[in-house]
Amino acid sequence: MSDKTRGGQFIVKETKCEDIFTPEDFNEEQLMMRDSVKEFVDKEIWPNKNRFENKDYAFTEESMRKAGDLGFLSVAVPEAYGGMGMGFVNTVLVCDYISGATGSFSTAFGAHTGIGTMPITLYGTEEQKQKYVPKLATGEWFGAYCLTEPGAGSDANSGKTKAVLSEDGTHYKITGQKMWISNAGFCSLFIVFARIEDDKNITGFILENTADNGISFGEEEHKLGIRASSTRQVFFNETKVPVENMLSERGNGFKIAMNALNVGRIKLAAACLDAQRRVITGAVHYSNERIQFNTAISQFGAIRSKLAEMAASCYAGESATYRAAKDIEDRIIARETDGVSHQESELKGVEEYAIECSILKVAVSEDVQNCADEGIQIFGGMGFSEDTPMESAWRDARIARIYEGTNEINRMLSVGMLIKKAMKGHVDLLGPASKVQEELMGIPSFDTPDYSELFAEEKEMIGKLKKAFLMVAGGAVQKYGPDLEGHQQLLMAASNILIEIYMAESAILRTEKLAKSNGADKVKEQIAMAQLYLYQAVDIVTQKGKESIISFAEGDEQRMMLMGLRRYTKYTNMPNVVGLRETITSKLVADNAYSF
């Protein structure tokens, strides 16, 4: 397998634009898939937004059945089990475009296709897959995933639900309480996690939702957003599950849960993309039509600034999500080519890029919230009214920072996993980190570099931001060693730097690739978005780097690192930020849409 496919290595290697996949690289099959999903959403979901907002759970179920009839629930399911067996990029693509209209439907869709079906396709025995997956792939059955408990949220392995083997050894009896269970109101099948005896780790089970088996439900939860997504507590009272329905092996439940969430994370990032496109397009429409002081408000700088920032974040989110999706797909194909089973290939492919999945989950879920928030602001008083789609977009966006692992957990995971990979020798952090230390001791070069080529300075800046990360994270690791886990605020700061580097680099590489194929003059708005995003990223790295350095280093070491941080965040030629925003917004306003 080629070296360039390791997860997390982006932080120590230079990636070439030719080596990344972008939304402009979709093939014909992918474009057709995208268009058919958009048609479904525009016809079935968007016009019925008010039904979702009015908690019409039956309509959510009906819409899921329609999605099943059109094959959208089966994209990731292998053909052997009645699915389309499409690649990982297609899975992400469908997730992206099916999720833009309402969080209620996208949560039902994501919970069913992701954590409801995937654990069986990835960990099930052949018998389990033959029995359950075809029904889930068509939408004849719907799945739900029971992990969270009142006392076990982020600490998922601490659940109290028990599984006790029957005396005749034919089945387990499950007793316990699960909460926040998406699709609970209409599912036929649960993936349930419970503890056998005093096992250190929980175990997964496939449990059919049948009457008279000790399963009862709480009322539908009343939630801030995703109002028509069925969310209930589920109570198990000596619920019988046959021993052959154990998923994977005993004590493997925590691992299953974590790997299911890795896939869930990149899909959640994708699920926030089309929502941003729709919010931006809605905000542009409104700002073009709304007249104040005899002028369309889209002509006012205060509004134009917002639209440009919303677009730049969306563009970076698309760039990074599809870059990672293709990396995962390539990794899966490479393993299958080596004769590894599809199950194992997919598991290892996603696990390889767990760092990127966590980064994307955090970045894109926060961007969609900001986007919807600015959407409300552009609509002014109307934005606060239920008559416009902005307030529901804002409410629906809020859950994305909580589920699939909170953003705080994911921030700490991204850096924690990177350090673990370094210790295993999968990513060489130590070599580059000590080079950075040597460089800090040396005399900086005062040559004026040649920046005549497009993005020459921006790519050099990305390289410098990587050095800033290595300096800060390396310094913290040196100081605290394995105890670094206890210093969450430092981990959070380091992860913010890591996230910004991946997102900004992805936007730049996508645009460089586009400029090479179309000509830079044809993509000046995309160039402006990549430059604007990088400028904001540099600010965040400066702030978070400084916060870390002054919190763990003192005296000469602190002064040297602060000097290094200034060196690594310094532009030779500052971009004209207002000019960049103007370039972006002029296109948005002229096209009356997010049209990238």
Tab-separated table of C-alpha atoms in Angstrom, residues 8-295:
chain	number	residue	atom	x	y	z
A	8	GLY	CA	-2.979	11.845	10.195
A	9	GLN	CA	0.129	12.190	8.048
A	10	PHE	CA	-1.119	15.414	6.480
A	11	ILE	CA	0.392	17.235	9.461
A	12	VAL	CA	3.967	16.160	8.634
A	13	LYS	CA	3.835	15.790	4.863
A	14	GLU	CA	3.172	18.048	1.948
A	15	THR	CA	0.168	16.846	-0.037
A	16	LYS	CA	0.051	17.571	-3.771
A	17	CYS	CA	-3.154	18.855	-5.277
A	18	GLU	CA	-3.120	15.995	-7.803
A	19	ASP	CA	-3.363	13.549	-4.905
A	20	ILE	CA	-6.637	14.796	-3.502
A	21	PHE	CA	-10.185	14.186	-4.677
A	22	THR	CA	-12.529	17.165	-4.969
A	23	PRO	CA	-16.248	17.671	-5.703
A	24	GLU	CA	-15.191	18.757	-9.206
A	25	ASP	CA	-13.915	15.188	-9.739
A	26	PHE	CA	-17.328	13.506	-9.430
A	27	ASN	CA	-17.823	10.997	-12.252
A	28	GLU	CA	-21.032	10.625	-14.238
A	29	GLU	CA	-22.480	7.984	-11.930
A	30	GLN	CA	-21.849	10.260	-8.943
A	31	LEU	CA	-23.410	13.288	-10.658
A	32	MET	CA	-26.492	11.242	-11.549
A	33	MET	CA	-26.719	10.003	-7.971
A	34	ARG	CA	-26.407	13.557	-6.671
A	35	ASP	CA	-29.122	14.825	-9.011
A	36	SER	CA	-31.562	12.060	-8.157
A	37	VAL	CA	-31.071	12.671	-4.414
A	38	LYS	CA	-31.567	16.431	-4.922
A	39	GLU	CA	-34.743	15.766	-6.905
A	40	PHE	CA	-36.089	13.557	-4.100
A	41	VAL	CA	-35.339	16.200	-1.455
A	42	ASP	CA	-36.782	19.069	-3.504
A	43	LYS	CA	-39.950	17.105	-4.265
A	44	GLU	CA	-40.615	15.136	-1.074
A	45	ILE	CA	-38.792	16.828	1.805
A	46	TRP	CA	-38.349	20.582	1.270
A	47	PRO	CA	-42.016	21.387	0.408
A	48	ASN	CA	-43.131	19.527	3.559
A	49	LYS	CA	-40.780	21.285	5.950
A	50	ASN	CA	-43.682	22.415	8.152
A	51	ARG	CA	-44.793	18.804	8.686
A	52	PHE	CA	-41.371	18.005	10.121
A	53	GLU	CA	-41.447	21.127	12.279
A	54	ASN	CA	-44.889	20.098	13.579
A	55	LYS	CA	-43.540	16.758	14.823
A	56	ASP	CA	-45.215	14.599	12.194
A	57	TYR	CA	-43.288	11.426	13.082
A	58	ALA	CA	-45.421	9.298	10.744
A	59	PHE	CA	-44.361	11.517	7.853
A	60	THR	CA	-40.691	11.000	8.718
A	61	GLU	CA	-41.281	7.253	8.553
A	62	GLU	CA	-43.179	7.595	5.261
A	63	SER	CA	-40.343	9.679	3.768
A	64	MET	CA	-37.839	7.033	4.886
A	65	ARG	CA	-39.880	4.367	3.069
A	66	LYS	CA	-39.773	6.458	-0.109
A	67	ALA	CA	-36.005	6.853	0.261
A	68	GLY	CA	-35.832	3.054	0.618
A	69	ASP	CA	-37.908	2.529	-2.545
A	70	LEU	CA	-35.469	4.749	-4.462
A	71	GLY	CA	-32.502	2.744	-3.190
A	72	PHE	CA	-30.981	5.567	-1.124
A	73	LEU	CA	-30.836	3.450	2.047
A	74	SER	CA	-28.740	0.788	0.320
A	75	VAL	CA	-25.875	2.774	-1.219
A	76	ALA	CA	-23.265	1.480	1.243
A	77	VAL	CA	-24.684	-2.032	1.525
A	78	PRO	CA	-22.762	-4.717	-0.435
A	79	GLU	CA	-24.618	-6.182	-3.421
A	80	ALA	CA	-24.588	-9.633	-1.781
A	81	TYR	CA	-27.106	-8.302	0.775
A	82	GLY	CA	-29.415	-6.453	-1.586
A	83	GLY	CA	-27.530	-3.163	-1.652
A	84	MET	CA	-25.955	-1.051	-4.385
A	85	GLY	CA	-22.458	-1.755	-3.094
A	86	MET	CA	-21.215	1.691	-4.044
A	87	GLY	CA	-17.915	3.163	-2.924
A	88	PHE	CA	-17.364	5.289	0.160
A	89	VAL	CA	-17.446	8.586	-1.755
A	90	ASN	CA	-20.943	7.749	-3.028
A	91	THR	CA	-22.074	6.963	0.512
A	92	VAL	CA	-20.848	10.375	1.646
A	93	LEU	CA	-22.352	12.069	-1.416
A	94	VAL	CA	-25.838	10.677	-0.763
A	95	CYS	CA	-25.549	11.593	2.891
A	96	ASP	CA	-24.571	15.145	1.919
A	97	TYR	CA	-27.393	15.884	-0.495
A	98	ILE	CA	-30.174	14.014	1.305
A	99	SER	CA	-29.581	15.965	4.514
A	100	GLY	CA	-29.954	19.579	3.412
A	101	ALA	CA	-33.659	20.254	3.890
A	102	THR	CA	-34.379	19.229	7.469
A	103	GLY	CA	-32.418	17.744	10.339
A	104	SER	CA	-35.396	15.549	11.289
A	105	PHE	CA	-35.156	13.485	8.117
A	106	SER	CA	-31.367	13.537	7.965
A	107	THR	CA	-31.155	12.211	11.550
A	108	ALA	CA	-33.560	9.375	10.743
A	109	PHE	CA	-31.584	8.620	7.572
A	110	GLY	CA	-28.188	8.815	9.273
A	111	ALA	CA	-29.204	6.725	12.283
A	112	HIS	CA	-30.677	4.011	10.051
A	113	THR	CA	-28.000	3.755	7.336
A	114	GLY	CA	-25.074	4.455	9.640
A	115	ILE	CA	-25.234	3.199	13.201
A	116	GLY	CA	-28.423	1.151	12.594
A	117	THR	CA	-27.235	-0.945	9.636
A	118	MET	CA	-23.475	-0.605	9.463
A	119	PRO	CA	-22.522	-2.474	12.639
A	120	ILE	CA	-24.140	-5.580	11.111
A	121	THR	CA	-22.470	-5.211	7.699
A	122	LEU	CA	-19.103	-4.563	9.363
A	123	TYR	CA	-19.215	-6.956	12.328
A	124	GLY	CA	-22.029	-9.417	11.632
A	125	THR	CA	-21.608	-13.093	10.821
A	126	GLU	CA	-22.633	-14.255	7.353
A	127	GLU	CA	-25.937	-15.590	8.805
A	128	GLN	CA	-26.671	-12.283	10.575
A	129	LYS	CA	-25.963	-10.299	7.416
A	130	GLN	CA	-28.124	-12.561	5.215
A	131	LYS	CA	-30.969	-12.386	7.718
A	132	TYR	CA	-31.083	-8.675	8.517
A	133	VAL	CA	-29.198	-6.513	6.056
A	134	PRO	CA	-31.447	-6.969	2.972
A	135	LYS	CA	-34.499	-5.867	5.015
A	136	LEU	CA	-32.615	-2.802	6.278
A	137	ALA	CA	-31.270	-1.976	2.812
A	138	THR	CA	-34.737	-1.678	1.261
A	139	GLY	CA	-36.380	0.121	4.176
A	140	GLU	CA	-38.697	-2.826	4.867
A	141	TRP	CA	-37.153	-2.634	8.347
A	142	PHE	CA	-35.621	0.355	10.099
A	143	GLY	CA	-32.740	0.205	12.531
A	144	ALA	CA	-31.886	2.011	15.763
A	145	TYR	CA	-28.786	2.050	17.932
A	146	CYS	CA	-28.959	1.790	21.726
A	147	LEU	CA	-25.715	2.915	23.327
A	148	THR	CA	-26.369	6.007	25.480
A	149	GLU	CA	-27.790	5.647	28.984
A	150	PRO	CA	-28.757	8.215	31.639
A	151	GLY	CA	-25.368	7.734	33.333
A	152	ALA	CA	-23.333	6.866	30.232
A	153	GLY	CA	-23.025	9.583	27.599
A	154	SER	CA	-19.519	10.539	26.502
A	155	ASP	CA	-18.251	7.744	28.766
A	156	ALA	CA	-20.002	5.171	26.597
A	157	ASN	CA	-18.307	2.122	28.109
A	158	SER	CA	-19.741	2.815	31.569
A	159	GLY	CA	-23.276	1.597	30.707
A	160	LYS	CA	-25.214	-0.375	33.346
A	161	THR	CA	-27.454	-2.386	30.985
A	162	LYS	CA	-26.929	-6.086	31.780
A	163	ALA	CA	-27.027	-9.192	29.609
A	164	VAL	CA	-27.486	-12.434	31.566
A	165	LEU	CA	-27.123	-15.849	29.919
A	166	SER	CA	-30.179	-18.081	30.367
A	167	GLU	CA	-29.772	-21.349	32.282
A	168	ASP	CA	-30.169	-23.449	29.145
A	169	GLY	CA	-27.559	-21.270	27.385
A	170	THR	CA	-29.801	-20.458	24.377
A	171	HIS	CA	-30.295	-16.725	24.919
A	172	TYR	CA	-29.323	-13.664	26.907
A	173	LYS	CA	-31.763	-11.629	28.971
A	174	ILE	CA	-31.158	-7.903	28.610
A	175	THR	CA	-32.238	-5.464	31.319
A	176	GLY	CA	-31.579	-1.729	31.392
A	177	GLN	CA	-32.499	1.738	30.188
A	178	LYS	CA	-31.300	3.518	27.045
A	179	MET	CA	-31.954	7.133	26.131
A	180	TRP	CA	-31.887	9.525	23.152
A	181	ILE	CA	-32.585	6.606	20.808
A	182	SER	CA	-33.170	7.912	17.275
A	183	ASN	CA	-35.827	6.031	15.246
A	184	ALA	CA	-37.024	4.250	18.413
A	185	GLY	CA	-40.661	4.978	17.530
A	186	PHE	CA	-40.691	3.064	14.261
A	187	CYS	CA	-37.716	0.702	14.175
A	188	SER	CA	-37.839	-3.074	13.743
A	189	LEU	CA	-34.346	-3.751	14.981
A	190	PHE	CA	-32.031	-2.469	17.697
A	191	ILE	CA	-28.270	-2.688	17.983
A	192	VAL	CA	-28.054	-2.874	21.792
A	193	PHE	CA	-24.956	-2.614	23.958
A	194	ALA	CA	-24.969	-4.370	27.330
A	195	ARG	CA	-22.479	-5.768	29.837
A	196	ILE	CA	-22.141	-9.504	30.474
A	197	GLU	CA	-21.288	-10.234	34.125
A	198	ASP	CA	-18.488	-7.889	35.226
A	199	ASP	CA	-16.784	-7.636	31.825
A	200	LYS	CA	-14.487	-4.652	31.403
A	201	ASN	CA	-16.116	-3.843	28.039
A	202	ILE	CA	-19.694	-3.895	26.832
A	203	THR	CA	-20.983	-6.364	24.213
A	204	GLY	CA	-23.131	-5.665	21.140
A	205	PHE	CA	-26.353	-7.554	20.300
A	206	ILE	CA	-28.826	-7.530	17.400
A	207	LEU	CA	-32.295	-7.379	18.911
A	208	GLU	CA	-35.557	-7.590	16.984
A	209	ASN	CA	-38.257	-5.222	18.202
A	210	THR	CA	-41.098	-7.664	18.828
A	211	ALA	CA	-44.145	-7.334	21.078
A	212	ASP	CA	-44.226	-9.178	24.438
A	213	ASN	CA	-40.447	-9.309	24.827
A	214	GLY	CA	-40.038	-6.911	27.726
A	215	ILE	CA	-39.432	-3.810	25.551
A	216	SER	CA	-41.168	-0.557	26.484
A	217	PHE	CA	-40.729	3.057	25.430
A	218	GLY	CA	-40.751	6.518	26.941
A	219	GLU	CA	-42.772	9.298	25.336
A	220	GLU	CA	-41.316	11.122	22.321
A	221	GLU	CA	-38.756	13.660	23.578
A	222	HIS	CA	-39.533	17.347	23.016
A	223	LYS	CA	-36.370	18.745	21.506
A	224	LEU	CA	-34.902	22.103	20.472
A	225	GLY	CA	-34.472	20.882	16.890
A	226	ILE	CA	-34.808	17.739	14.753
A	227	ARG	CA	-38.403	17.776	15.975
A	228	ALA	CA	-39.824	15.011	13.785
A	229	SER	CA	-36.908	12.663	14.373
A	230	SER	CA	-38.352	9.990	16.669
A	231	THR	CA	-36.282	10.107	19.887
A	232	ARG	CA	-37.375	8.022	22.855
A	233	GLN	CA	-36.099	6.188	25.874
A	234	VAL	CA	-36.105	2.405	25.500
A	235	PHE	CA	-36.482	0.112	28.500
A	236	PHE	CA	-35.488	-3.549	28.421
A	237	ASN	CA	-36.837	-5.886	31.083
A	238	GLU	CA	-35.377	-9.386	30.763
A	239	THR	CA	-35.680	-8.984	26.997
A	240	LYS	CA	-34.596	-12.201	25.304
A	241	VAL	CA	-32.011	-12.194	22.550
A	242	PRO	CA	-30.749	-15.486	21.059
A	243	VAL	CA	-27.046	-16.203	21.681
A	244	GLU	CA	-26.438	-16.298	17.922
A	245	ASN	CA	-27.456	-12.606	17.810
A	246	MET	CA	-24.364	-11.459	19.652
A	247	LEU	CA	-22.542	-9.002	17.386
A	248	SER	CA	-18.865	-9.859	16.921
A	249	GLU	CA	-17.470	-11.386	20.108
A	250	ARG	CA	-18.075	-10.874	23.785
A	251	GLY	CA	-16.596	-7.637	25.132
A	252	ASN	CA	-16.126	-6.188	21.660
A	253	GLY	CA	-19.034	-3.748	21.975
A	254	PHE	CA	-16.974	-0.705	22.868
A	255	LYS	CA	-14.806	-1.211	19.797
A	256	ILE	CA	-17.892	-1.637	17.582
A	257	ALA	CA	-19.404	1.515	19.057
A	258	MET	CA	-16.249	3.553	18.467
A	259	ASN	CA	-15.769	2.357	14.878
A	260	ALA	CA	-19.432	2.909	14.038
A	261	LEU	CA	-18.985	6.462	15.332
A	262	ASN	CA	-15.894	7.062	13.161
A	263	VAL	CA	-17.993	6.446	10.048
A	264	GLY	CA	-20.825	8.391	11.627
A	265	ARG	CA	-18.527	11.379	12.083
A	266	ILE	CA	-17.519	11.883	8.469
A	267	LYS	CA	-21.119	11.258	7.422
A	268	LEU	CA	-22.304	13.834	9.942
A	269	ALA	CA	-19.879	16.352	8.456
A	270	ALA	CA	-21.305	15.547	5.011
A	271	ALA	CA	-24.836	15.910	6.373
A	272	CYS	CA	-24.056	19.520	7.340
A	273	LEU	CA	-22.881	20.537	3.843
A	274	ASP	CA	-26.048	20.816	1.807
A	275	ALA	CA	-27.737	22.502	4.751
A	276	GLN	CA	-25.082	25.231	4.437
A	277	ARG	CA	-25.558	25.512	0.669
A	278	ARG	CA	-29.314	25.932	1.151
A	279	VAL	CA	-28.937	28.451	3.970
A	280	ILE	CA	-26.472	30.517	1.917
A	281	THR	CA	-28.710	30.402	-1.164
A	282	GLY	CA	-31.728	31.400	0.953
A	283	ALA	CA	-29.787	34.271	2.502
A	284	VAL	CA	-28.591	35.486	-0.916
A	285	HIS	CA	-32.151	35.366	-2.331
A	286	TYR	CA	-33.488	37.340	0.609
A	287	SER	CA	-30.683	39.910	0.561
A	288	ASN	CA	-31.203	40.486	-3.171
A	289	GLU	CA	-34.949	41.048	-2.684
A	290	ARG	CA	-34.959	42.970	0.588
A	291	ILE	CA	-34.841	46.725	-0.068
A	292	GLN	CA	-33.787	49.189	2.641
A	293	PHE	CA	-32.742	52.822	2.082
A	294	ASN	CA	-33.767	52.265	-1.582
A	295	THR	CA	-31.058	49.601	-1.954
